[in-house]
Amino acid sequence: MCVTYLSAHKASGGSTAVAEDETQDEARRLLADPATHGGGKVEVVETHANVIFLGPELAFKMKKAVRYPYLDYGTPERRRRFCEAEVEINRRTAPEIYIDAVPLTRERGGALALDGAGEPVEWVVRMKRFDDGKLLDRLARRGELTDRICRDASDVIFDFHQQSETRAGRDAAADMAAVADGNIAELRRHGEAVFEDRAIDLLEERTRQAIESGRSLLRQRAAGGAVRHVHGDLHLRNIVLLDGRPTLFDAIEFDPGLSDIDVLYDLAFLLMDLLHRDLKREANLVMNRYLARGGDYRGVGLLPLYLSLRAGIRAHTTASAAKGPGDREKAGEAQAYLDLALAMLEPDHPRAVAIGGASGTGKSTAAAMLAPTLGEAAGAVHLRSDVIRKRLKGRRPEEKLGESAYSSAVSRRVFHTLAEEARTVIEAGRPVVVDAVFGHARNIDPLSAALAVEGVSLEGFWLDADPAILRERVGGRRDDASDADERVLAKQLGNLERPAGWRLIDASGSPEDTVALIRAALNEDNSGAPQGRSRL
């Protein structure tokens, strides 16, 4: 990839003309000087397009005078405009970090100053310094990426997407085809030095097939408001914990084509990053939390394509970052991304698993643990009746509902919605795990009927445990989507029936024990023949 450092000169009055690369060298010295930061130590971090100067309290980000095919920081005026845009765009999610865009000025004596009285010759973004150890990629490397952090990050992303402006008029299918073509061209540019031609050929074939089969859905989603002005670069290193809350920063400012995208394509970068780090359980948790908040299950059929495109981008950008043909570490990482891009487009088989039982049997825990192990890409979709009920009432999963939300009429709506969403997932060719009490035929019949339309049979498991164990578990619940208490449990006991044909599972042990029993039964029942018909 060709990078051009510019040398256009600009004279002012009697001062000596200074080339832009020389001005930027001066700017580097000024911003790296401890005196600029009150005397503290300064760390310098450099990327292909930016230089960041990290002081004790503040950070300054300078855009290099470079041009890439996808990015043009070639003039001071463009850099000023993009610095201002970066602040404006990122203050949507991180006002605590982004302060302003400030000029570097040429003073009377010829020296460069930060926000001085002279003529602006360069611009930088001024930010508040944060603890790098709280970046989510650092937490992931240390094994500290907890379920709570994943859940909160998913909520932050969902809320941000909901508040983002829609972008009408984009041809989402053409946009994805352009991304795919760019990926393939860049991968081929590296040639046999990094990637095998046959792997690139296979990725090209699978990607074109996925775009063609998803063309109608891509356009429907664009017409329906799914394309919004979002983040565009949403991976773990661009999320940081501030006061314990995941905060998104460093969104793309230089090309609307990279940030005016389907919200699920935005989310897919984070999911892909987790999968690349062998954190499939966390990826599944983030995905299901996000989907459960909005019920956007039609879009899951596009996730394999989106995940593959994100991995393909990482494959060629990682290869480009190699220090030379002998950089085996970068070459190996680039190959791992290409392998992931191919794996995301492996054919999947629709499968529907239901987990029922009284409150406290661990249905939702078992379903959440089972979902990442079923299917390709980020695993199975997990549908939970408790969460659907909250969504239908306009509440977050952990918010409590009054008794009126548990009327027969509301419950019928909940189970009808669960059935339709399960069918939508199966119709998209993805596996699904559903959990609910399921103690009566009226709650199961809509689900079985919806799946039958897609040619898929429901694989049911009924969890059971001693009532004393159930009471202890229900009494110890905190921060959970279920509103059931010991009074509700008492009404359930003796009033629920195991559905005909469902396997009885002893749930008196640990969640791991329960899931192991379910998986053993699933493996025993699995004949290897795929069910249903896969289509977008």
C-alpha positions as MATLAB code, in Angstrom:
seq = 'MCVTYLSAHKASGGSTAVAEDETQDEARRLLADPATHGGGKVEVVETHANVIFLGPELAFKMKKAVRYPYLDYGTPERRRRFCEAEVEINRRTAPEIYIDAVPLTRERGGALALDGAGEPVEWVVRMKRFDDGKLLDRLARRGELTDRICRDASDVIFDFHQQSETRAGRDAAADMAAVADGNIAELRRHGEAVFEDRAIDLLEERTRQAIESGRSLLRQRAAGGAVRHVHGDLHLRNIVLLDGRPTLFDAIEFDPGLSDIDVLYDLAFLLMDLLHRDLKREANLVMNRYLARGGDYRGVGLLPLYLSLRAGIRAHTTASAAKGPGDREKAGEAQAYLDLALAMLEPDHPRAVAIGGASGTGKSTAAAMLAPTLGEAAGAVHLRSDVIRKRLKGRRPEEKLGESAYSSAVSRRVFHTLAEEARTVIEAGRPVVVDAVFGHARNIDPLSAALAVEGVSLEGFWLDADPAILRERVGGRRDDASDADERVLAKQLGNLERPAGWRLIDASGSPEDTVALIRAALNEDNSGAPQGRSRL';
ca = [
       0.000    0.000    0.000;
       1.493    3.281   -1.093;
       1.933    6.002    1.556;
       2.921    9.538    0.526;
       4.546   12.056    2.859;
       3.797   15.500    1.476;
       6.270   18.325    1.129;
       4.105   21.249    0.006;
       5.588   24.491    1.365;
       3.745   27.379    2.928;
       5.398   30.746    3.599;
       4.008   33.367    5.983;
       5.336   36.951    5.972;
       9.096   36.977    6.373;
       9.313   33.582    7.993;
      11.090   30.663    6.373;
       8.858   28.213    4.502;
       8.629   24.937    6.406;
       7.738   21.644    4.663;
       4.842   19.740    6.195;
       6.990   16.752    7.134;
       9.405   19.134    8.878;
       6.507   20.841   10.646;
       5.269   17.484   11.852;
       8.763   16.626   13.082;
       8.695   19.851   15.090;
       5.241   18.956   16.369;
       6.494   15.558   17.498;
       9.295   17.162   19.487;
       6.921   19.656   21.086;
       4.302   17.069   22.031;
       6.892   14.571   23.270;
       8.562   17.218   25.456;
       7.754   16.603   29.155;
       7.492   20.392   29.585;
       4.389   20.356   27.373;
       2.817   17.969   29.878;
       3.805   19.744   33.067;
       7.080   17.900   33.457;
       5.737   14.359   33.551;
       6.844   11.313   31.587;
       5.509   11.111   28.016;
       4.788    7.868   26.179;
       4.576    7.900   22.388;
       2.376    5.435   20.511;
       2.518    5.381   16.729;
       0.106    3.832   14.226;
       0.050    3.947   10.435;
      -1.968    7.187   10.459;
      -1.576    8.798   13.894;
       0.908    9.561   16.651;
      -0.420    9.681   20.220;
       1.485   11.419   23.018;
       0.449   10.174   26.449;
       1.213   12.471   29.367;
       0.309   12.058   33.040;
      -3.055   13.816   32.688;
      -3.624   14.549   29.008;
      -3.075   12.851   25.670;
      -2.585   14.507   22.284;
      -3.303   12.750   19.010;
      -1.683   14.062   15.845;
      -2.720   12.875   12.408;
       0.170   12.096   10.085;
       0.421   13.875    6.733;
      -0.340   10.678    4.830;
      -2.636    9.461    2.106;
      -3.977    5.925    1.844;
      -6.569    4.634   -0.623;
      -9.138    4.857    2.187;
      -7.816    7.851    4.170;
      -6.505   11.291    3.251;
      -4.785   13.406    5.917;
      -2.729   15.102    3.209;
      -3.153   18.797    4.086;
      -3.250   20.833    7.303;
      -6.801   21.882    6.470;
      -7.934   18.260    6.107;
      -6.213   17.358    9.371;
      -7.935   20.265   11.127;
     -11.293   19.146    9.786;
     -10.746   15.541   10.795;
      -9.503   16.492   14.271;
     -12.689   18.475   14.840;
     -14.789   15.647   13.410;
     -13.064   13.119   15.672;
     -13.930   15.130   18.761;
     -17.533   15.653   17.698;
     -18.105   12.022   16.725;
     -16.477   10.512   19.790;
     -18.138   12.820   22.278;
     -21.304   10.843   21.485;
     -19.922    7.967   23.543;
     -16.890    9.315   25.420;
     -17.344   12.963   26.446;
     -15.167   12.200   29.487;
     -12.202   11.531   27.181;
     -12.489   13.949   24.259;
     -11.854   17.592   25.176;
     -11.286   19.546   21.954;
      -9.217   20.037   18.804;
      -6.363   22.491   19.367;
      -3.899   24.146   16.966;
      -0.132   24.087   17.011;
       0.842   27.631   16.110;
       3.906   29.266   14.541;
       4.969   32.043   16.909;
       6.818   35.280   16.047;
      10.235   33.833   16.787;
       9.548   30.820   14.576;
       8.983   28.354   17.391;
       5.991   26.047   17.507;
       3.523   26.402   20.392;
       0.501   24.503   21.632;
      -2.594   26.695   21.174;
      -0.524   29.866   20.948;
      -1.295   33.265   19.425;
       0.418   32.619   16.090;
      -0.839   31.115   12.854;
      -2.104   27.508   13.130;
       0.141   25.142   11.143;
      -0.975   21.818   12.606;
      -3.871   20.438   14.641;
      -4.190   17.805   17.344;
      -6.961   16.193   19.348;
      -6.707   16.877   23.084;
      -7.979   14.087   25.326;
      -8.020   13.167   28.978;
      -5.587   10.342   29.737;
      -7.094    7.109   31.043;
      -5.633    3.951   32.544;
      -4.490    1.769   29.626;
      -4.840   -1.248   31.876;
      -8.613   -0.791   31.717;
      -8.759   -1.302   27.947;
     -10.861   -4.365   27.209;
      -8.126   -5.986   25.135;
      -5.816   -5.764   28.168;
      -8.528   -7.236   30.397;
      -9.015  -10.061   27.895;
      -5.293  -10.855   27.878;
      -5.284  -10.997   31.685;
      -8.379  -13.207   31.817;
     -10.373  -10.422   33.513;
     -13.119   -9.956   30.917;
     -16.003  -10.897   33.201;
     -19.563  -11.731   32.202;
     -20.690   -8.476   33.801;
     -18.277   -6.447   31.674;
     -19.419   -8.281   28.530;
     -23.056   -7.689   29.394;
     -22.497   -4.015   30.172;
     -20.485   -3.503   26.981;
     -23.278   -5.058   24.949;
     -25.819   -2.767   26.621;
     -23.686    0.314   25.946;
     -23.333   -0.644   22.279;
     -27.045   -1.374   21.901;
     -28.048    1.937   23.498;
     -25.540    3.814   21.329;
     -26.873    2.163   18.181;
     -30.452    3.007   19.127;
     -29.520    6.673   19.520;
     -27.427    6.855   16.334;
     -28.748    8.583   13.237;
     -30.139    6.376   10.483;
     -28.567    6.597    7.044;
     -31.092    6.193    4.253;
     -30.254    5.609    0.618;
     -27.245    3.323    0.996;
     -27.075    0.131   -1.064;
     -25.983   -2.222    1.702;
     -25.436   -5.131   -0.688;
     -23.161   -3.023   -2.889;
     -21.325   -1.741    0.199;
     -20.631   -5.264    1.428;
     -19.549   -6.368   -2.048;
     -17.099   -3.451   -2.136;
     -15.668   -4.474    1.249;
     -15.327   -8.060    0.031;
     -13.621   -7.002   -3.207;
     -11.228   -4.796   -1.272;
     -10.391   -7.627    1.105;
      -9.648  -10.075   -1.691;
      -7.521   -7.559   -3.598;
      -5.463   -6.740   -0.499;
      -5.057  -10.408    0.438;
      -3.850  -11.228   -3.076;
      -1.420   -8.311   -2.944;
       0.471  -10.097   -0.185;
       0.556  -13.264   -2.289;
       2.277  -16.458   -1.287;
       4.528  -14.545    1.099;
       1.722  -14.703    3.661;
      -1.407  -16.402    2.283;
      -2.073  -19.385    0.045;
      -3.886  -18.569   -3.193;
      -6.295  -21.473   -2.748;
      -7.405  -20.117    0.651;
      -8.059  -16.694   -0.875;
      -9.925  -18.320   -3.771;
     -12.128  -20.236   -1.336;
     -12.817  -17.114    0.723;
     -13.745  -15.188   -2.417;
     -16.147  -17.931   -3.521;
     -17.834  -18.256   -0.116;
     -18.092  -14.501    0.356;
     -19.713  -13.946   -3.027;
     -22.204  -16.722   -2.289;
     -23.040  -15.205    1.106;
     -23.559  -11.735   -0.367;
     -25.719  -13.071   -3.180;
     -27.920  -15.153   -0.864;
     -28.184  -12.245    1.568;
     -28.707   -9.496   -1.010;
     -32.437   -9.109   -0.386;
     -32.039   -9.058    3.394;
     -29.185   -6.561    3.190;
     -31.391   -4.177    1.255;
     -34.397   -4.778    3.501;
     -32.347   -3.923    6.570;
     -31.038   -0.742    4.975;
     -34.581    0.286    4.056;
     -35.771   -0.580    7.564;
     -33.322    1.679    9.405;
     -30.617   -0.825   10.383;
     -27.937    1.232    8.606;
     -26.854    3.995   10.982;
     -23.949    6.309   11.691;
     -22.224    4.106   14.249;
     -18.671    3.446   15.455;
     -17.014    1.604   12.578;
     -13.953    0.326   14.471;
     -15.534   -1.441   17.404;
     -12.948   -3.884   18.729;
     -11.745   -4.572   22.260;
      -8.907   -2.032   22.132;
     -11.407    0.753   21.460;
     -13.450    0.099   24.597;
     -12.218    1.139   28.041;
     -13.645    0.878   31.540;
     -14.203    4.349   32.988;
     -15.511    4.235   36.550;
     -16.410    0.605   35.897;
     -18.497    1.379   32.799;
     -17.478    0.248   29.289;
     -16.885    3.362   27.191;
     -16.542    3.372   23.391;
     -13.909    5.647   21.864;
     -11.792    6.148   18.720;
     -14.693    5.843   16.278;
     -13.945    6.328   12.593;
     -14.129    9.962   11.496;
     -12.381    9.946    8.117;
     -14.815    7.984    5.920;
     -18.607    7.787    6.393;
     -18.596    4.675    4.233;
     -16.861    2.841    7.079;
     -19.205    4.054    9.810;
     -22.563    4.376    8.017;
     -23.231    0.657    8.253;
     -25.617   -2.012    9.507;
     -25.591   -1.999   13.309;
     -24.899   -5.747   13.279;
     -21.860   -5.202   11.049;
     -20.628   -2.727   13.666;
     -21.201   -5.264   16.450;
     -19.538   -7.986   14.369;
     -16.095   -6.397   14.794;
     -16.249   -6.907   18.552;
     -17.604  -10.443   18.175;
     -14.863  -11.311   15.687;
     -12.189   -9.890   17.987;
     -13.445  -12.101   20.815;
     -13.564  -15.164   18.559;
     -10.018  -14.498   17.359;
      -8.925  -14.585   20.993;
     -10.704  -17.943   21.525;
     -13.345  -16.235   23.662;
     -16.377  -17.785   21.968;
     -18.377  -17.934   25.196;
     -17.914  -14.205   25.706;
     -18.745  -13.521   22.047;
     -21.943  -15.533   22.401;
     -22.862  -13.656   25.581;
     -22.353  -10.245   23.925;
     -24.280  -11.315   20.824;
     -27.245  -12.710   22.726;
     -27.465   -9.800   25.125;
     -27.515   -7.383   22.183;
     -30.092   -9.363   20.205;
     -32.314   -9.847   23.253;
     -32.463   -6.104   23.906;
     -33.960   -5.318   20.498;
     -35.290   -8.603   19.137;
     -33.441   -8.117   15.835;
     -33.299  -11.835   15.054;
     -33.869  -11.554   11.325;
     -30.382  -10.144   11.004;
     -28.604  -13.186   12.474;
     -28.528  -14.730    9.014;
     -26.035  -12.024    8.002;
     -23.725  -12.393   10.996;
     -21.497  -15.090    9.405;
     -20.887  -12.778    6.439;
     -20.259   -9.778    8.674;
     -17.889  -11.728   10.923;
     -15.984  -13.070    7.919;
     -15.592   -9.620    6.374;
     -14.268   -8.233    9.663;
     -11.759  -11.083    9.959;
     -10.708  -10.587    6.335;
      -9.999   -6.913    6.980;
      -7.861   -7.844    9.969;
      -6.030  -10.465    7.908;
      -4.716   -8.032    5.311;
      -4.152   -5.094    7.698;
      -2.132   -7.377    9.985;
      -0.107   -8.584    7.004;
       0.498   -4.951    6.016;
       1.836   -4.243    9.501;
       4.546   -6.890    9.131;
       8.063   -5.468    9.371;
       9.229   -7.559    6.435;
       9.002  -11.018    4.861;
      10.722  -12.466    7.914;
       8.131  -11.187   10.414;
       6.746  -14.633   11.199;
       4.698  -13.433   14.179;
       2.625  -10.997   12.113;
       2.367  -13.469    9.248;
       1.060  -16.124   11.621;
      -1.489  -13.750   13.123;
      -2.618  -12.662    9.653;
      -3.074  -16.305    8.655;
      -5.124  -16.918   11.811;
      -7.461  -14.097   10.786;
      -7.810  -15.573    7.292;
      -8.594  -18.972    8.805;
     -11.256  -17.311   10.957;
     -12.727  -15.519    7.925;
     -13.141  -18.887    6.216;
     -14.497  -20.601    9.333;
     -17.216  -17.981    9.768;
     -18.670  -19.005    6.402;
     -18.723  -22.738    7.123;
     -22.239  -24.116    6.547;
     -24.287  -24.368    9.741;
     -27.271  -26.541   10.576;
     -30.457  -25.239   12.184;
     -31.240  -26.951   15.461;
     -33.739  -26.105   18.195;
     -33.143  -27.042   21.827;
     -35.640  -26.238   24.597;
     -34.867  -26.289   28.320;
     -37.749  -26.251   30.790;
     -38.427  -26.793   34.473;
     -39.428  -24.970   37.616;
     -37.772  -21.778   38.802;
     -34.373  -22.449   40.323;
     -33.530  -25.477   38.204;
     -30.936  -23.448   36.313;
     -32.630  -23.332   32.910;
     -31.218  -19.998   31.824;
     -27.742  -20.747   33.130;
     -27.688  -24.066   31.302;
     -29.008  -22.489   28.099;
     -26.413  -19.716   28.239;
     -23.635  -22.265   28.754;
     -24.938  -24.522   25.988;
     -25.445  -21.822   23.326;
     -21.743  -21.148   22.558;
     -21.142  -24.858   21.959;
     -23.822  -25.248   19.285;
     -23.212  -24.173   15.720;
     -20.552  -22.240   13.870;
     -19.677  -18.529   13.981;
     -20.579  -17.085   17.416;
     -22.752  -20.047   18.436;
     -26.482  -20.478   18.942;
     -29.036  -17.785   19.622;
     -30.431  -17.969   23.173;
     -34.070  -16.979   23.660;
     -35.252  -16.547   27.248;
     -38.921  -16.047   28.085;
     -38.074  -13.816   31.077;
     -36.111  -11.431   28.856;
     -38.757  -11.424   26.122;
     -41.379  -10.495   28.721;
     -39.263   -7.545   29.869;
     -38.667   -6.388   26.289;
     -42.362   -6.530   25.450;
     -42.973   -4.294   28.462;
     -40.237   -1.857   27.440;
     -37.945   -2.821   30.324;
     -34.330   -3.894   30.558;
     -33.811   -7.564   31.457;
     -32.916   -6.936   35.110;
     -35.763   -4.498   35.818;
     -38.599   -5.920   37.895;
     -42.183   -6.173   36.649;
     -45.456   -6.004   38.531;
     -47.940   -8.867   38.766;
     -49.993   -7.537   35.836;
     -47.095   -8.408   33.532;
     -47.665  -12.066   34.380;
     -51.322  -12.273   33.369;
     -52.486  -15.061   31.069;
     -52.852  -12.621   28.183;
     -49.309  -11.308   28.562;
     -47.924  -14.832   28.917;
     -49.647  -15.915   25.697;
     -47.995  -12.999   23.932;
     -44.614  -13.924   25.424;
     -44.777  -17.522   24.211;
     -46.110  -16.490   20.807;
     -43.170  -14.066   20.459;
     -40.713  -16.726   21.591;
     -42.088  -19.136   18.981;
     -41.888  -16.592   16.170;
     -38.368  -15.505   17.086;
     -37.201  -19.121   17.269;
     -38.670  -19.711   13.827;
     -36.909  -16.592   12.513;
     -33.553  -17.888   13.767;
     -34.113  -21.338   12.267;
     -35.285  -19.767    9.007;
     -31.955  -17.922    8.881;
     -30.176  -21.261    9.148;
     -28.889  -20.789   12.704;
     -29.271  -22.958   15.831;
     -31.402  -21.733   18.733;
     -31.685  -22.571   22.445;
     -34.870  -21.504   24.237;
     -35.606  -21.577   27.947;
     -38.854  -21.078   29.847;
     -40.850  -22.880   32.530;
     -42.712  -24.785   29.750;
     -44.899  -26.563   32.281;
     -48.052  -26.616   30.162;
     -48.835  -27.692   26.604;
     -50.267  -24.264   25.777;
     -46.787  -22.800   26.144;
     -45.037  -25.462   24.061;
     -47.480  -25.944   21.193;
     -46.837  -22.560   19.481;
     -43.095  -23.238   19.503;
     -43.395  -26.775   18.145;
     -45.788  -25.619   15.424;
     -43.542  -22.728   14.363;
     -40.512  -24.999   14.108;
     -42.451  -27.653   12.212;
     -43.032  -25.134    9.424;
     -39.245  -25.008    9.019;
     -38.895  -28.796    9.162;
     -37.145  -28.787   12.532;
     -38.100  -30.874   15.570;
     -37.804  -29.471   19.076;
     -35.267  -31.260   21.283;
     -36.619  -30.800   24.804;
     -34.978  -31.201   28.220;
     -36.779  -30.988   31.560;
     -34.639  -29.989   34.531;
     -35.560  -31.222   37.995;
     -34.067  -30.956   41.468;
     -35.088  -31.321   45.095;
     -37.476  -28.509   46.193;
     -35.101  -27.502   48.991;
     -32.360  -26.884   46.436;
     -34.738  -24.861   44.270;
     -35.823  -22.688   47.204;
     -32.210  -22.000   48.132;
     -31.316  -21.003   44.573;
     -34.357  -18.775   44.072;
     -33.741  -17.044   47.389;
     -30.142  -16.319   46.461;
     -30.820  -14.654   43.114;
     -29.396  -11.196   42.489;
     -29.431   -9.012   39.373;
     -31.332  -11.575   37.307;
     -34.024  -11.306   34.634;
     -36.300  -13.728   36.471;
     -38.812  -12.175   38.871;
     -39.747  -15.539   40.381;
     -39.449  -15.767   44.175;
     -40.172  -18.539   46.671;
     -43.882  -17.751   46.536;
     -43.936  -18.256   42.762;
     -41.906  -21.438   43.129;
     -44.376  -22.815   45.663;
     -47.202  -22.345   43.137;
     -45.177  -24.087   40.441;
     -44.302  -27.172   42.455;
     -46.886  -29.856   41.883;
     -48.521  -27.834   39.110;
     -46.025  -28.428   36.299;
     -45.801  -31.411   33.991;
     -42.818  -32.632   32.030;
     -43.763  -32.440   28.346;
     -44.123  -35.741   26.553;
     -40.915  -36.821   24.877;
     -38.672  -34.433   26.809;
     -35.579  -35.861   28.489;
     -35.458  -35.655   32.286;
     -32.219  -34.057   33.528;
     -31.051  -34.114   37.141;
     -30.213  -30.462   37.857;
     -29.297  -30.864   41.513;
     -25.578  -30.596   40.814;
     -23.477  -27.783   39.397;
     -24.419  -25.955   36.181;
     -21.491  -27.706   34.515;
     -22.927  -31.083   35.524;
     -26.337  -30.153   34.127;
     -24.914  -28.991   30.792;
     -22.762  -32.112   30.522;
     -25.881  -34.275   30.841;
     -27.699  -32.232   28.186;
     -24.754  -32.361   25.806;
     -24.410  -36.111   26.237;
     -28.078  -36.546   25.361;
     -27.767  -34.230   22.354;
     -24.759  -36.136   21.053;
     -26.622  -39.410   21.539;
     -29.641  -38.119   19.613;
     -27.645  -36.439   16.845;
     -27.650  -38.692   13.814;
     -25.535  -36.235   11.831;
     -28.314  -35.407    9.392;
     -29.047  -31.683    9.277;
     -32.571  -30.528    9.947;
     -34.531  -27.789    8.282;
     -33.748  -25.608    5.335;
     -31.203  -22.819    5.495;
     -32.073  -19.545    3.836;
     -31.714  -15.832    4.543;
];
